[in-house]
mmCIF file of C-alpha atoms in Angstrom:
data_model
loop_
_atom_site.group_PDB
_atom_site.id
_atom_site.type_symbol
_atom_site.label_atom_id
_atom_site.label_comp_id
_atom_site.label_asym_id
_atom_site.label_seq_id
_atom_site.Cartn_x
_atom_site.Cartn_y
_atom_site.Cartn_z
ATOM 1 C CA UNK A 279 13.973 11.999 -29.930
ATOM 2 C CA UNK A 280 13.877 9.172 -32.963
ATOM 3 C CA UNK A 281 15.420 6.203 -32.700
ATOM 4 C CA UNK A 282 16.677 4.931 -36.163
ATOM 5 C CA UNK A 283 18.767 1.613 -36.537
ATOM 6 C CA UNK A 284 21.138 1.596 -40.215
ATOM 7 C CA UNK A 285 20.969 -1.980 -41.765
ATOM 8 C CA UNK A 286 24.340 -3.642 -42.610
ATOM 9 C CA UNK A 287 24.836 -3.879 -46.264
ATOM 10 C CA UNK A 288 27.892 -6.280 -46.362
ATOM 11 C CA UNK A 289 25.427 -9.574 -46.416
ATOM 12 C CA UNK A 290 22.661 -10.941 -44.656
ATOM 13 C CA UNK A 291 20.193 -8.478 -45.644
ATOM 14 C CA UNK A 292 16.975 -10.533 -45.966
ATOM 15 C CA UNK A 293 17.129 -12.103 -42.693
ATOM 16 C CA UNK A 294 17.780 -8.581 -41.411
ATOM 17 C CA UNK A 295 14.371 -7.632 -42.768
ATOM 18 C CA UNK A 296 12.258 -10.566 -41.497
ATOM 19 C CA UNK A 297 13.314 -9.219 -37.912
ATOM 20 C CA UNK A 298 12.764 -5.550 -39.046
ATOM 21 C CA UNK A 299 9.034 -5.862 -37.885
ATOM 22 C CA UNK A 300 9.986 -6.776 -34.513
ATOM 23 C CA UNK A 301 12.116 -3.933 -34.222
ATOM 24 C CA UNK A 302 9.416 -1.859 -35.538
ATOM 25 C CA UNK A 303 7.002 -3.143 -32.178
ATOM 26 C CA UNK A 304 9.725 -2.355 -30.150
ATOM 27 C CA UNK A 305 9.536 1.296 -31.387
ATOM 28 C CA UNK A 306 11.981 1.840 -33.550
ATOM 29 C CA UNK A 307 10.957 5.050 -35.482
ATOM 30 C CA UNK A 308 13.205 4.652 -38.858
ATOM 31 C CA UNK A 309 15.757 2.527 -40.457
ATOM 32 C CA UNK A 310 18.816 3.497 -42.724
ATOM 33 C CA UNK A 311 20.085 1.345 -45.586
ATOM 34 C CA UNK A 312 23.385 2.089 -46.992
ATOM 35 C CA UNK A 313 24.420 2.396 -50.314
ATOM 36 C CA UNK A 314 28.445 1.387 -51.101
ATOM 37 C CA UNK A 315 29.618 -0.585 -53.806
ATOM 38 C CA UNK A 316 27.198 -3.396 -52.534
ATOM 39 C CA UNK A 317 24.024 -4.305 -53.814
ATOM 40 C CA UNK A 318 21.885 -0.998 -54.689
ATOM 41 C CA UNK A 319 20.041 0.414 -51.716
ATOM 42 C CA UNK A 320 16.772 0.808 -53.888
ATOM 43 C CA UNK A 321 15.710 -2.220 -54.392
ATOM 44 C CA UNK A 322 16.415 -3.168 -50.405
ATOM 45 C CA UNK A 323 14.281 0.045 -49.384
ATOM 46 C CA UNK A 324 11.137 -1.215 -51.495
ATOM 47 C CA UNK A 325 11.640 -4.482 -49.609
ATOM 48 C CA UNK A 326 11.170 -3.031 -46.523
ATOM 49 C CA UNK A 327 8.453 -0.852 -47.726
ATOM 50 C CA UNK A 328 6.856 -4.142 -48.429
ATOM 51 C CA UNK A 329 7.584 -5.766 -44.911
ATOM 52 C CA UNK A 330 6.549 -3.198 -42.358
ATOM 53 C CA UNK A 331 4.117 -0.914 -41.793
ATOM 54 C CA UNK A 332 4.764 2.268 -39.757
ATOM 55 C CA UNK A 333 8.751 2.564 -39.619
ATOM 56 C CA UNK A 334 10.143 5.257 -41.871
ATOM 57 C CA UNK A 335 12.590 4.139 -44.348
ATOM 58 C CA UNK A 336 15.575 6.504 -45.606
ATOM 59 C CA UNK A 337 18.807 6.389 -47.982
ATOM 60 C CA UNK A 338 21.933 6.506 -46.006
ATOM 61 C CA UNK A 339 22.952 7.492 -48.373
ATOM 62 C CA UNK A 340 22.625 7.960 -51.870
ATOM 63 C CA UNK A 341 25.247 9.303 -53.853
ATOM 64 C CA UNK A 342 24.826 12.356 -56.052
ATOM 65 C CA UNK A 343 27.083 11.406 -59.021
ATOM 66 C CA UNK A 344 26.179 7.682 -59.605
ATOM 67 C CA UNK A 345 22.282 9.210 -60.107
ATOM 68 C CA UNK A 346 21.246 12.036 -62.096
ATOM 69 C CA UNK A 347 19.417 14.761 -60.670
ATOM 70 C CA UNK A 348 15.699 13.362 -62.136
ATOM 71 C CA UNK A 349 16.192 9.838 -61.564
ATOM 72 C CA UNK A 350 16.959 10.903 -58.155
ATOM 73 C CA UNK A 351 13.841 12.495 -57.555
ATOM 74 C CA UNK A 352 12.341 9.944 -59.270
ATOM 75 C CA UNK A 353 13.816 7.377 -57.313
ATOM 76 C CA UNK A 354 12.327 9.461 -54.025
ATOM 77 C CA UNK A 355 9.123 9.737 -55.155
ATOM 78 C CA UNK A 356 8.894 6.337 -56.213
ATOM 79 C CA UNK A 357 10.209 5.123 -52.684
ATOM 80 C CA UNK A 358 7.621 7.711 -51.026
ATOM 81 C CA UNK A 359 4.782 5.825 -53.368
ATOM 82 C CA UNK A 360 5.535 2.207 -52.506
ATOM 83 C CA UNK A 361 5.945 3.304 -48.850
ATOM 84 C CA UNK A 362 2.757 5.585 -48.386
ATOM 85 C CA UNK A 363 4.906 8.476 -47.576
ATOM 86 C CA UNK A 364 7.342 7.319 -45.383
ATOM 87 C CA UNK A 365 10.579 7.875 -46.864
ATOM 88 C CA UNK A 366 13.413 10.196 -46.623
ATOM 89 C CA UNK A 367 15.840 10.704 -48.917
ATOM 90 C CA UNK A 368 19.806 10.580 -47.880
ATOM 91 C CA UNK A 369 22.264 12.356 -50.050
ATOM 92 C CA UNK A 370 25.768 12.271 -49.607
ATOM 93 C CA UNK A 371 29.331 12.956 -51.765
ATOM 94 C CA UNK A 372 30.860 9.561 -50.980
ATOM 95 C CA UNK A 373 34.355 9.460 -52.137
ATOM 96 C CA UNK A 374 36.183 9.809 -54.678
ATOM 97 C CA UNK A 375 37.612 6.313 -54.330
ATOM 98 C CA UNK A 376 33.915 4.974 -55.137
ATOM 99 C CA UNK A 377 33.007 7.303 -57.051
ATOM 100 C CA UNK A 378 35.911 7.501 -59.611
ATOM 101 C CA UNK A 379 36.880 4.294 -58.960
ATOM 102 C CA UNK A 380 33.572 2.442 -58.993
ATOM 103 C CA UNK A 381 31.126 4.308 -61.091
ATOM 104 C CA UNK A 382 34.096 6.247 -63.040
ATOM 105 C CA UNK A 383 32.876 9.929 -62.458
ATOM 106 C CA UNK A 384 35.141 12.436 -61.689
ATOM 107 C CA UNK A 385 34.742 13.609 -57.753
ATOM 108 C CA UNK A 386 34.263 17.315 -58.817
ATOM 109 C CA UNK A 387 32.174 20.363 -57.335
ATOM 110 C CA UNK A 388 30.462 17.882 -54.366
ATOM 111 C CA UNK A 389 29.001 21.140 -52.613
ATOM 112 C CA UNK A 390 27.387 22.391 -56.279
ATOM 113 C CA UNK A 391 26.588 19.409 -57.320
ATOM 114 C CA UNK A 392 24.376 18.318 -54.264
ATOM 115 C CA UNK A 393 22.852 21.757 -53.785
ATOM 116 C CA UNK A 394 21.838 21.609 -57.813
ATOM 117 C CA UNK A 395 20.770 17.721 -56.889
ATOM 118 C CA UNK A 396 18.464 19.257 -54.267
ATOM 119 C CA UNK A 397 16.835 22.007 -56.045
ATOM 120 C CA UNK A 398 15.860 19.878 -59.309
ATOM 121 C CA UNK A 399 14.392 17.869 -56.835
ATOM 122 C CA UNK A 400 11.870 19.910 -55.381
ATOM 123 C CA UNK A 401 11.031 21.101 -58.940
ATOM 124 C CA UNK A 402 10.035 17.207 -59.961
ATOM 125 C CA UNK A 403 8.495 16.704 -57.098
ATOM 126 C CA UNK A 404 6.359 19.964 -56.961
ATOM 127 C CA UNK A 405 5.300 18.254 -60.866
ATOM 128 C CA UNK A 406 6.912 21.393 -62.412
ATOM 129 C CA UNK A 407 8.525 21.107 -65.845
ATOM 130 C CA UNK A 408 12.048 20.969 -65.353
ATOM 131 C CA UNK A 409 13.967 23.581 -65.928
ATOM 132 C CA UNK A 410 17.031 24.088 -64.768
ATOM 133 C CA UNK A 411 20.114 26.067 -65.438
ATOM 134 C CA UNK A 412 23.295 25.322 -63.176
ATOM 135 C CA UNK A 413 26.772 25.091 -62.967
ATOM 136 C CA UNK A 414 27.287 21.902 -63.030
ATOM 137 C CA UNK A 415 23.428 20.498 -64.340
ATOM 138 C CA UNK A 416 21.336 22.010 -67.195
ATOM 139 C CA UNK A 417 18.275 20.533 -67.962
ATOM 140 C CA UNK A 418 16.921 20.213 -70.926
ATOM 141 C CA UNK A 419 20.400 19.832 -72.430
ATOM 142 C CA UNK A 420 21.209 22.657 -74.541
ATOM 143 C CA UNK A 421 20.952 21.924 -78.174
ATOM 144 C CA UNK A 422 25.109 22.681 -79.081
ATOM 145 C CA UNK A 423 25.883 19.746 -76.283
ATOM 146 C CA UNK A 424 22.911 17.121 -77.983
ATOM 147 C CA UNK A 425 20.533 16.408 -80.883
ATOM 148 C CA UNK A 426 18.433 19.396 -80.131
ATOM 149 C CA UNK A 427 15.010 17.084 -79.082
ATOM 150 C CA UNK A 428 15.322 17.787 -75.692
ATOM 151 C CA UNK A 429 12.116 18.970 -74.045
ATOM 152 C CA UNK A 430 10.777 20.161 -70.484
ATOM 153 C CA UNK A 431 8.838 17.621 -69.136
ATOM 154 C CA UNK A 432 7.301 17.028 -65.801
ATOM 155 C CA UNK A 433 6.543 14.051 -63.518
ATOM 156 C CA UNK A 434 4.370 11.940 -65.078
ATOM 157 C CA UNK A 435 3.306 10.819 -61.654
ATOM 158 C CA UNK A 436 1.487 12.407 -58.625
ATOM 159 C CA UNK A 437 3.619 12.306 -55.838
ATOM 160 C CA UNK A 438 2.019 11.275 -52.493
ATOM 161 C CA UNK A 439 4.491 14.154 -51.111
ATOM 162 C CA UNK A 440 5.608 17.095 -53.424
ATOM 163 C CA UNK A 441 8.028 17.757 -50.552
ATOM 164 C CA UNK A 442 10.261 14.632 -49.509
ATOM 165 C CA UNK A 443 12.327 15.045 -46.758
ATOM 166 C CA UNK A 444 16.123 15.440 -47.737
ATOM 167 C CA UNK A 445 19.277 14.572 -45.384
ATOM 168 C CA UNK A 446 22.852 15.862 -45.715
ATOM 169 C CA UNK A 447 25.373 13.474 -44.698
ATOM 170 C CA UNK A 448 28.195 15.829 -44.149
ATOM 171 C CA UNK A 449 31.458 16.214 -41.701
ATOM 172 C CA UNK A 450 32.947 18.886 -43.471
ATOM 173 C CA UNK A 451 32.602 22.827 -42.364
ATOM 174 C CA UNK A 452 30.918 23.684 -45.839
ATOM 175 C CA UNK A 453 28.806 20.400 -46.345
ATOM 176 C CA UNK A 454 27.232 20.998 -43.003
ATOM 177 C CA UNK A 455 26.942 24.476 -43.297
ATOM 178 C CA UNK A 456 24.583 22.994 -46.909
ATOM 179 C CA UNK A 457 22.996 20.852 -44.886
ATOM 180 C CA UNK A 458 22.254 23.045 -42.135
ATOM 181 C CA UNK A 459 20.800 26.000 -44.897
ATOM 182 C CA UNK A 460 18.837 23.516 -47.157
ATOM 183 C CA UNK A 461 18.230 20.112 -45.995
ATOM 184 C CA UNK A 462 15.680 19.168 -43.797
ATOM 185 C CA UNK A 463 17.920 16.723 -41.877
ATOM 186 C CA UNK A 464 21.885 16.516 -41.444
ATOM 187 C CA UNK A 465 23.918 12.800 -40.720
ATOM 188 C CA UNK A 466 27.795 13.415 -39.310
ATOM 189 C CA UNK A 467 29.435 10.819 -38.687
ATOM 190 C CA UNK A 468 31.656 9.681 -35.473
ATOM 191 C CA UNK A 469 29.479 12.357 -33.600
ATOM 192 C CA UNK A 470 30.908 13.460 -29.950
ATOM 193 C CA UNK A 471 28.435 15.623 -28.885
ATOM 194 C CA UNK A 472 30.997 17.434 -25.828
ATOM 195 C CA UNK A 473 33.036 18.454 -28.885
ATOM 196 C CA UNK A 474 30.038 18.999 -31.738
ATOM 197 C CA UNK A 475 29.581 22.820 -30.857
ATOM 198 C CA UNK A 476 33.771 23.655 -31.210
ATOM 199 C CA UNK A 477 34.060 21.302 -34.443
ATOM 200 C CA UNK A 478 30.837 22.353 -35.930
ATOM 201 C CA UNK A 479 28.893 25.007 -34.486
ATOM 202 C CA UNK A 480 30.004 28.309 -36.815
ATOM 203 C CA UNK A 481 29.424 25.800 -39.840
ATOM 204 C CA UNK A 482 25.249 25.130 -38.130
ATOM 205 C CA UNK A 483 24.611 28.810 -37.514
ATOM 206 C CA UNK A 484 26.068 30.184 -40.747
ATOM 207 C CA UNK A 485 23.966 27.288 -42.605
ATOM 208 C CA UNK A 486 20.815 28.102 -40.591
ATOM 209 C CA UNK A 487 21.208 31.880 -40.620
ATOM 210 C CA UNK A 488 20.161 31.577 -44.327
ATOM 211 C CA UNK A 489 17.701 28.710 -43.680
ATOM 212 C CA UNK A 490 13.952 28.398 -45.147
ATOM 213 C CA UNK A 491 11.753 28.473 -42.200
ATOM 214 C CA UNK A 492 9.241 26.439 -44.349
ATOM 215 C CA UNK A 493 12.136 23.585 -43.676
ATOM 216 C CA UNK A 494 11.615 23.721 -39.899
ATOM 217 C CA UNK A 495 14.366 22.752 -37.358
ATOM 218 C CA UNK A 496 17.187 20.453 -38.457
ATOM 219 C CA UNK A 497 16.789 17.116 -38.052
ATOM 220 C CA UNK A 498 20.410 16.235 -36.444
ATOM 221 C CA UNK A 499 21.169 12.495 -36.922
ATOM 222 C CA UNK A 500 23.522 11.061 -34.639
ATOM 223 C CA UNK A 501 25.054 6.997 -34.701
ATOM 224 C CA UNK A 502 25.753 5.085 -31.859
ATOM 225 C CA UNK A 503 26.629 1.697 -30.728
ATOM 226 C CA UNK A 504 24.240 0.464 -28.432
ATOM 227 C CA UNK A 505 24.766 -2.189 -25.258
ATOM 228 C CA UNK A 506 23.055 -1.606 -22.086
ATOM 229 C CA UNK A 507 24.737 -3.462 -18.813
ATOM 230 C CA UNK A 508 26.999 -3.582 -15.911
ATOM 231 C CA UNK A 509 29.189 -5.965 -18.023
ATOM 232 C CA UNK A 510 28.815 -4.577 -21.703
ATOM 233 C CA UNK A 511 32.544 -2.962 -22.118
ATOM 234 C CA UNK A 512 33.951 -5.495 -24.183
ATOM 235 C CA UNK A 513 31.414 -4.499 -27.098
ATOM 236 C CA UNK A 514 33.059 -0.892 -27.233
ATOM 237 C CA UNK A 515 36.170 -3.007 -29.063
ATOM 238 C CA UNK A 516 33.511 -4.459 -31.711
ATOM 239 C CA UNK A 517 33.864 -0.292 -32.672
ATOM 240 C CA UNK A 518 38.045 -0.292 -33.320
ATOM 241 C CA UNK A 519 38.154 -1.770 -36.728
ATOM 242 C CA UNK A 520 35.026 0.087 -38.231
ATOM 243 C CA UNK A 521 36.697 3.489 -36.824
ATOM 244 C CA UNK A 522 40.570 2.506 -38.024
ATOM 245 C CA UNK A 523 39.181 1.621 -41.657
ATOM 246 C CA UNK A 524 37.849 5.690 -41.859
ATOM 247 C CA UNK A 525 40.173 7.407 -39.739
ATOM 248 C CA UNK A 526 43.258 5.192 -41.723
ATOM 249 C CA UNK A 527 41.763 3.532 -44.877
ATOM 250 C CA UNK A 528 38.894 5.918 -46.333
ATOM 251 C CA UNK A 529 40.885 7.500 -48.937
ATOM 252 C CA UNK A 530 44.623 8.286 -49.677
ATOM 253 C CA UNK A 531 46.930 10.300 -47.724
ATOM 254 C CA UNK A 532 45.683 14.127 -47.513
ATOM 255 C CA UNK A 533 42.441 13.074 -48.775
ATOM 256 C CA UNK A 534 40.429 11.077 -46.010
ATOM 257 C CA UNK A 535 37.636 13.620 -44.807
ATOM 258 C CA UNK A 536 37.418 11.051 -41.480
ATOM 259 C CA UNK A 537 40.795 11.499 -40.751
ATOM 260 C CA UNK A 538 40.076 15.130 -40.729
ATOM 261 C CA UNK A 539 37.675 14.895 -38.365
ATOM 262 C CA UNK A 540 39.456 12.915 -36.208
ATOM 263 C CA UNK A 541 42.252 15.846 -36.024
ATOM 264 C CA UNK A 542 39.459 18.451 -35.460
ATOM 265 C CA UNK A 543 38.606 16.417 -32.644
ATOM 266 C CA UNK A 544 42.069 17.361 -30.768
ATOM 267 C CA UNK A 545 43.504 13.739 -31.939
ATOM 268 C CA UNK A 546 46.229 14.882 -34.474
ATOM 269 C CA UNK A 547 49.117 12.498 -33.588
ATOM 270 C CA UNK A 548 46.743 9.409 -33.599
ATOM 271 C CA UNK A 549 45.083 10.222 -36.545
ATOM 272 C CA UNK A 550 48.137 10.361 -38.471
ATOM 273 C CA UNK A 551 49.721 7.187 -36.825
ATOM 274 C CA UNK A 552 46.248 5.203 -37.745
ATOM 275 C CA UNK A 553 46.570 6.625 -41.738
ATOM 276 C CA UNK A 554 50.134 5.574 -41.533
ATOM 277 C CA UNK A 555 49.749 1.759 -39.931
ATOM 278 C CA UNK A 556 46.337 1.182 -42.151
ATOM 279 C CA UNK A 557 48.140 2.445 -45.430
ATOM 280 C CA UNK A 558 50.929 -0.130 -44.858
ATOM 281 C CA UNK A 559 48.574 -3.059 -44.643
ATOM 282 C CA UNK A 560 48.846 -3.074 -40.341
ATOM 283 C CA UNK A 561 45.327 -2.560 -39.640
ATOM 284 C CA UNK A 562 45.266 -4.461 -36.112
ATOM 285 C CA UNK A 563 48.107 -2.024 -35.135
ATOM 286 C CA UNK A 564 46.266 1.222 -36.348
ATOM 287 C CA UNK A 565 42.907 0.069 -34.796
ATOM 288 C CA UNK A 566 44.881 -0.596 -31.389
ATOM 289 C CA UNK A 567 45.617 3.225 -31.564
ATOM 290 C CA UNK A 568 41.844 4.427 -32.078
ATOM 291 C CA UNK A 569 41.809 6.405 -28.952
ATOM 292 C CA UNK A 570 39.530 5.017 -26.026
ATOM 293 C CA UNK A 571 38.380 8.321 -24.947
ATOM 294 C CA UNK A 572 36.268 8.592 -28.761
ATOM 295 C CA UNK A 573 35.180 4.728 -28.774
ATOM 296 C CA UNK A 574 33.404 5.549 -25.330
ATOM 297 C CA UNK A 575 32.263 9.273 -26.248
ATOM 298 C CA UNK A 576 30.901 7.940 -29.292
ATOM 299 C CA UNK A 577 28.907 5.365 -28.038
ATOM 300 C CA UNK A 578 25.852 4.060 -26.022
ATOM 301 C CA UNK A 579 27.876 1.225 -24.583
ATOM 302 C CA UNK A 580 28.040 1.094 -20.197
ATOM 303 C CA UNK A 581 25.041 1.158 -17.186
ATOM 304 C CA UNK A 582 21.705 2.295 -17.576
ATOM 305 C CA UNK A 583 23.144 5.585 -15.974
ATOM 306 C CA UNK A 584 26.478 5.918 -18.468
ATOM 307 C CA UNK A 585 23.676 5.620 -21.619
ATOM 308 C CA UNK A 586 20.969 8.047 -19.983
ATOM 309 C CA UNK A 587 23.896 10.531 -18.941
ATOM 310 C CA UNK A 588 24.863 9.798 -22.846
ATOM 311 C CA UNK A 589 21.661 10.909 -24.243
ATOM 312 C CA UNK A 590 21.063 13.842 -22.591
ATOM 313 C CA UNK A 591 24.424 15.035 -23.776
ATOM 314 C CA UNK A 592 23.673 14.454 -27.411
ATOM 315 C CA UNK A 593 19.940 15.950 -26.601
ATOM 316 C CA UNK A 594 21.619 18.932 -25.556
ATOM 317 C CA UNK A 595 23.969 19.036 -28.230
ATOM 318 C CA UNK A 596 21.159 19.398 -30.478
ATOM 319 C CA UNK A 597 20.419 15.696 -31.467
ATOM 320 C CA UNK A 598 16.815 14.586 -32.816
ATOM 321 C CA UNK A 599 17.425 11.247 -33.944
ATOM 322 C CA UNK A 600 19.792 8.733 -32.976
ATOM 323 C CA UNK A 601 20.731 5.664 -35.008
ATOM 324 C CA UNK A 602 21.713 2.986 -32.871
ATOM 325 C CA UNK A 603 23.747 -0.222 -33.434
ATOM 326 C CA UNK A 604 22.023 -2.745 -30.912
ATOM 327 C CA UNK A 605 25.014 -5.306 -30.331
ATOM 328 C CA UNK A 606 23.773 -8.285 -28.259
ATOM 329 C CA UNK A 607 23.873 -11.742 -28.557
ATOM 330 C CA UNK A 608 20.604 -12.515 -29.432
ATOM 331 C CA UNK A 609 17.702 -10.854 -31.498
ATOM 332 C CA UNK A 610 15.828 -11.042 -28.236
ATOM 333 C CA UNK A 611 18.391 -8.974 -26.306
ATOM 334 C CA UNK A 612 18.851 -6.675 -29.160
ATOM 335 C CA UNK A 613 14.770 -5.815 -29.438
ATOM 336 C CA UNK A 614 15.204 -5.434 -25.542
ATOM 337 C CA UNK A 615 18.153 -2.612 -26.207
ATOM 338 C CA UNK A 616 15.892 -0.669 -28.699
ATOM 339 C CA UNK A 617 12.509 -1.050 -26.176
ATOM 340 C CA UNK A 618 15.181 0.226 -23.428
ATOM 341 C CA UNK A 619 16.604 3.504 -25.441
ATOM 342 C CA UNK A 620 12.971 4.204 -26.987
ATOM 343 C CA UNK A 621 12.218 4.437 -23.322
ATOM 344 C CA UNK A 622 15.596 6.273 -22.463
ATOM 345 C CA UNK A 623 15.164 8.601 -25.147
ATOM 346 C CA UNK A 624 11.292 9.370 -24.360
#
């Protein structure tokens, strides 16, 4: 089992990185950098690239509208270059509050477009001219919608992999049933592994009943917060805000895919309570109603015994990597937590 830490993008990046390396001794196997509305995740991945040696680096995530389909794969390759072949590439829809409302691209066809993203892909990256007739991509662009000039081309560039790992971040019963059929790796989010099989299970085995075998097992990347200790509880309320802005403010009314989740979870009534007090500006009130039940289930927080019992549950839920939040009060006790679940986890 991997253990992957995701890098806060909301400020403080670069002293982040200068402790990355330490991390990396302390056997962390791969780090995530996100990609909001905050400074681009690209640049921040070649920086790391640049500061460590062995850790795998990956996109969590890239969008697939703010990119097109070749500068994605260019963007991967370029990334699997700089890092001698230790990236991974993390796709995801976003939402169409960032996406319309940031970049100003309609939020249309996210299943097509990233299964379309995915397959031009491969084709760069196998150095095969590029083309490419889709529903919602079509390259070169047909003369009636252009001048007429376009061309096939192919990467000018030999990739140091022509296949670059590609995760799915998905909570949806189609998206993960994608991710499960063509992605090498899958990211849900606000995982609870005792309830992962009912929520989804038929969405994993219809997705992997038309799988590749050439992409080998799914890669199933789980997040947790991470504090080992007979006195560690009051870090599980560090997780209330974080969970009230999805399950109440990530998206309007109708529209939140997290407070979906959080109904398919059995938590209906809170869910809508949370939308309801978040909407109307009461945010402490809504996160006071995250239920305790998923802070705990979610999370690597307790004894040594609570966070071993934890990790064979999401090991036997089908979980390969899991991307911890080390919350301590020092960046000594935090390389201590990752040297403790690299050990937990072995």
């Amino acid at each position: 089992m991997r253990i992957g830490m995701a890098l806060n993008y909301s400020g403080g990046f670069k002293e982040t990185v200068a402790e990355l390396a330490d991390y990396e001794r302390a056997g962390l196997d791969i780090v995530f950098v996100a990609e909001a509305y905050s400074f681009d995740a690209v640049s921040q991945m070649g920086y790391i690239a640049a500061k460590t040696e062995r850790l795998q680096i990956a996109s969590g995530i890239l969008p697939v509208y703010s990119r097109t389909p070749t500068l994605l794969a260019m963007t991967a390759a370029g990334m699997d270059y700089v890092s001698d072949g230790r990236f991974t590439l993390g796709l995801g829809a976003s939402g169409p509050q960032v996406i319309e409302g940031f970049h100003g691209v309609p939020y249309t066809a996210p299943l097509g477009r990233t299964r379309e993203v995915i397959e031009i892909c491969r084709q760069v990256w196998k150095r095969e001219r590029v083309n490419y007739e889709g529903k919602h991509y079509t390259i070169p662009l047909p003369a009636d919608r252009g001048t007429g000039l376009g061309k096939p081309l192919k990467l000018i560039n030999h990739p140091v992999r022509d296949r670059i790992p590609v995760v799915i971040a998905a909570i949806g019963p189609k998206n993960v049933e994608l991710a499960a059929e063509i992605a090498e790796g899958w990211e849900p989010i606000f995982y609870m592994p005792e309830k992962a099989a009912d929520v989804w299970g038929p969405s994993i085995a219809a997705g992997k009943a038309k799988r590749d075998p050439s992409l080998g097992e799914l890669d199933v990347i789980a997040q947790a917060s991470l504090a080992i200790g007979e006195d560690v509880s009051g870090w599980l309320e560090l997780g209330r805000p974080m969970a009230a802005l999805y399950i109440g403010g990530m998206g309007a009314k109708g529209k939140n895919f997290y407070n979906d989740l959080a109904r398919r979870y059995g938590y209906e009534k809170e869910a809508e309570q949370i939308q309801e007090l978040y909407l109307s500006g009461k945010k402490d009130e809504a996160a006071a109603l995250v239920p305790q039940e998923l802070l705990e289930s979610m999370s690597l927080i307790g004894s040594e015994g609570f966070v071993r019992d934890r990790i064979q549950a999401m090991r036997e839920s089908g979980v390969t990597t899991i991307n911890v939040a080390p919350l301590a009060r020092t960046h000594e006790e935090r390389i201590r937590l990752i040297e403790k679940i690299k050990e937990i986890a072995s």
